[in-house]
Amino acid sequence: MKRNLSKIFLVSLCLLMLIGTIPVAAKVPYTTYTYNVSMQAVESPDAYVPETVISTSSLIKSLNAEGNENTKIRYPDLATTLNLTTISDVFVDDLNWVYIVNKGANQILVCDERYNLKYVISEFINDQGVPDSLDGPSGVFISETEIYVADTENARIVIFDKVGSFKDIIPEPASEVFPDNSVYKPIALAIDNAGRVYVVSSTTNYGVISLNRDGSFNGFLGAQKVTPNMWQYFWRIFQTPEQIAKQIKWVPTEYNNITIDDGGFIYVTTSSIDEGSQQAAIWSKSRSDKYAPVKKLNPNGSDVMRRTGFWPPSGEVLVNWGTESNTGASRIVDVALGPNGMWSIIDSKRQKIYTYDQDGKMLFIFGDYGMQVGDIQQIKAIDYQGSNIIAVDTTANLLMVYKRTEYGDLIGEALQNTLENKHQNAVSYYINILQRNNNFAQAYVGVGKSKLMSGEYEQAMKYFQYASDKENYSLAFAEARKIWIEKYVFIVPLAIIIIAFLINKFFKYANKINKKGQVMKAKRTLLEEYLYGFHIIFHPFDGFWDLKHEKRGSVKGATLMLFLTVLAFLYQSIGRGYLFDSNSTNVNYFIAITSVAMPVMLWVTANWCLTTLFDGEGSYKDVYVTTCYALTPLPMLIVPMAFIANFVTLTEADLVNMVVQLAFVWTGFLIFFGMMVIHDYSLFKNIVTSLGSIVGMAFIMFVAALFSSLLMKIFSFGYNIYIELSLRM
């Protein structure tokens, strides 16, 4: 018995020891998330977790690391004098060595891949043989053989070799392009494979300064275009010269950071775009670079960045507005290029890192303000070290190193296979991702592309629909439609012939009934009144004249026309197919009905009120009947176009939209000339009263809103009195 108890105890002890060796995932102090197509923040697994911190103490400690004796000998006082203060930039070279711009101490600290401090760049003998030093350096860039430092306060670029020895100075560029009173303050730079130097100056708003290796001026790249709106032009007419001089000039905004990829494309960021315009561009899903805080410039300075995601790559999508520092549009202050086509930007308002793929699709967002390991108090710069990310916290005076997780590795492998067009290989990674995060849209797109290439078009369409990717859905749909047409090659032309024949017969029948109605004196049926609308749309002048004077229509027929128009818009809301309506299952029927009926009734009321004052001959009934009959082209064209929309691709959608727009224009002309006929107005008078009617519609809406607000206040007042009396009784 004792022997059995001893065995049980030993087995239990071993199990406890094994349990103790199982790694437990540390809880990170931030939430990783992304945004779906509905502007909802969707939580996802952590793609990056904090790994280590580079601080003053860790760098001093590294001086005693094995193999770092030479550094300690070279800088005997460094252990007591080293102090990270106001870190302004970080750069990782091809060997994964880390270069830290310690701006507050006028130093460039060079560390190996394990963050052991190797040497310091600060003081040197310049090309004149005079002792010199850095003064307020802000940025650094490392080429294959040289270190370029943006020596901001000295207004120059200083070049060192890879062991920290001085090589050359690129002075302030001289050119007639620069204004006489301009100040040159280089804060960031990048070097292309040809040795050209691209400089961002904090006081230059003409774009990126392009210099040759000898410092000669090449020109500007990517100047931010600013186009004043009509209101600004109009308001300036009434301003005094003093007011014009004091106002903000209509000049381009400046960039704040820069980096470059292996292909010579320059990535630049700016934080001086109007916040309202920047956020409006995000919410409108703009693919333009006009209000983009990050751009990808080709050698000609044109933006070539792909913005094909749900939301453009501009940082936070759903923001609050207020006076707090972390509200409003993102303030983008740096961009870094990573492996597998990934790239990241940072938001200095929210201390977050936003990562995208090569097409500008959001992959994940992480980071937050705080003082725990992994949090950042004030993010300033970012760079990739392999798959790791190093972020500068300029307030805490440290660098946070984030390690890519298994989930992040899966995304990286999937993107890499996609870049190499190995879509079949990428599928296994995408499926793995979906098992961990079924909200990751790019995974559905990846599987869909694989299905598309293998000819499984209907399956591909399903995956693209899951990802709300209409462009790829359209491609798959086009292939599936081609197969269907080849299979039923005789049915399609036969169906077109039958439909054309039925349309022709319908119009002949309507014409016959309308001609019969010209001599008929008996009471007309509702069908006859309805069919008269098809005479009006082709003969508006005599049609509206007979509508009023010969009583060819009635309130009942007009109401039927309005009802059919409402039904047409309802069908359009739910029946156009995925490419036109991705949220057809969430249609608000009340809004769909009122969006048609309310404008009609507002127009009728406003037009009658105005024309009564301007000798209009039409009654309220005449205006209502004429307006409703003028709606005839809308259901006539919207219904078939909504049906056809189920069978067209995105490239063919313009034709459908053009026909729908034609219906609205046609209806507008009918309403205009209908009012002209029933009121017996001249062309000029009808134009004036039509414009006045539109203004009247806005006025009626304003009065209605004011009246409803007043009623609500009266009701609230009465309810409060009732509550007060009930409490006192």
Short mmCIF file of C-alpha atoms in Angstrom, two decimals, residues 42 61 70 92 222 267 388 391 465 542 592 595 647 725:
data_model
loop_
_atom_site.label_atom_id
_atom_site.label_comp_id
_atom_site.label_asym_id
_atom_site.label_seq_id
_atom_site.Cartn_x
_atom_site.Cartn_y
_atom_site.Cartn_z
CA VAL A 42 -13.39 43.54 -35.17
CA LYS A 61 24.25 46.48 -19.55
CA ASN A 70 36.16 46.60 -27.50
CA VAL A 92 17.54 48.82 -39.16
CA GLY A 222 5.36 64.87 -54.74
CA TYR A 267 6.93 56.41 -49.13
CA ASN A 388 10.00 42.13 -35.69
CA ALA A 391 8.87 51.41 -32.14
CA GLN A 465 -18.68 37.73 -51.18
CA ASP A 542 -50.22 67.99 -75.76
CA ALA A 592 -37.30 53.53 -49.07
CA SER A 595 -37.56 58.78 -49.96
CA PHE A 647 -26.39 39.66 -64.84
CA LEU A 725 -48.04 66.18 -9.78
#
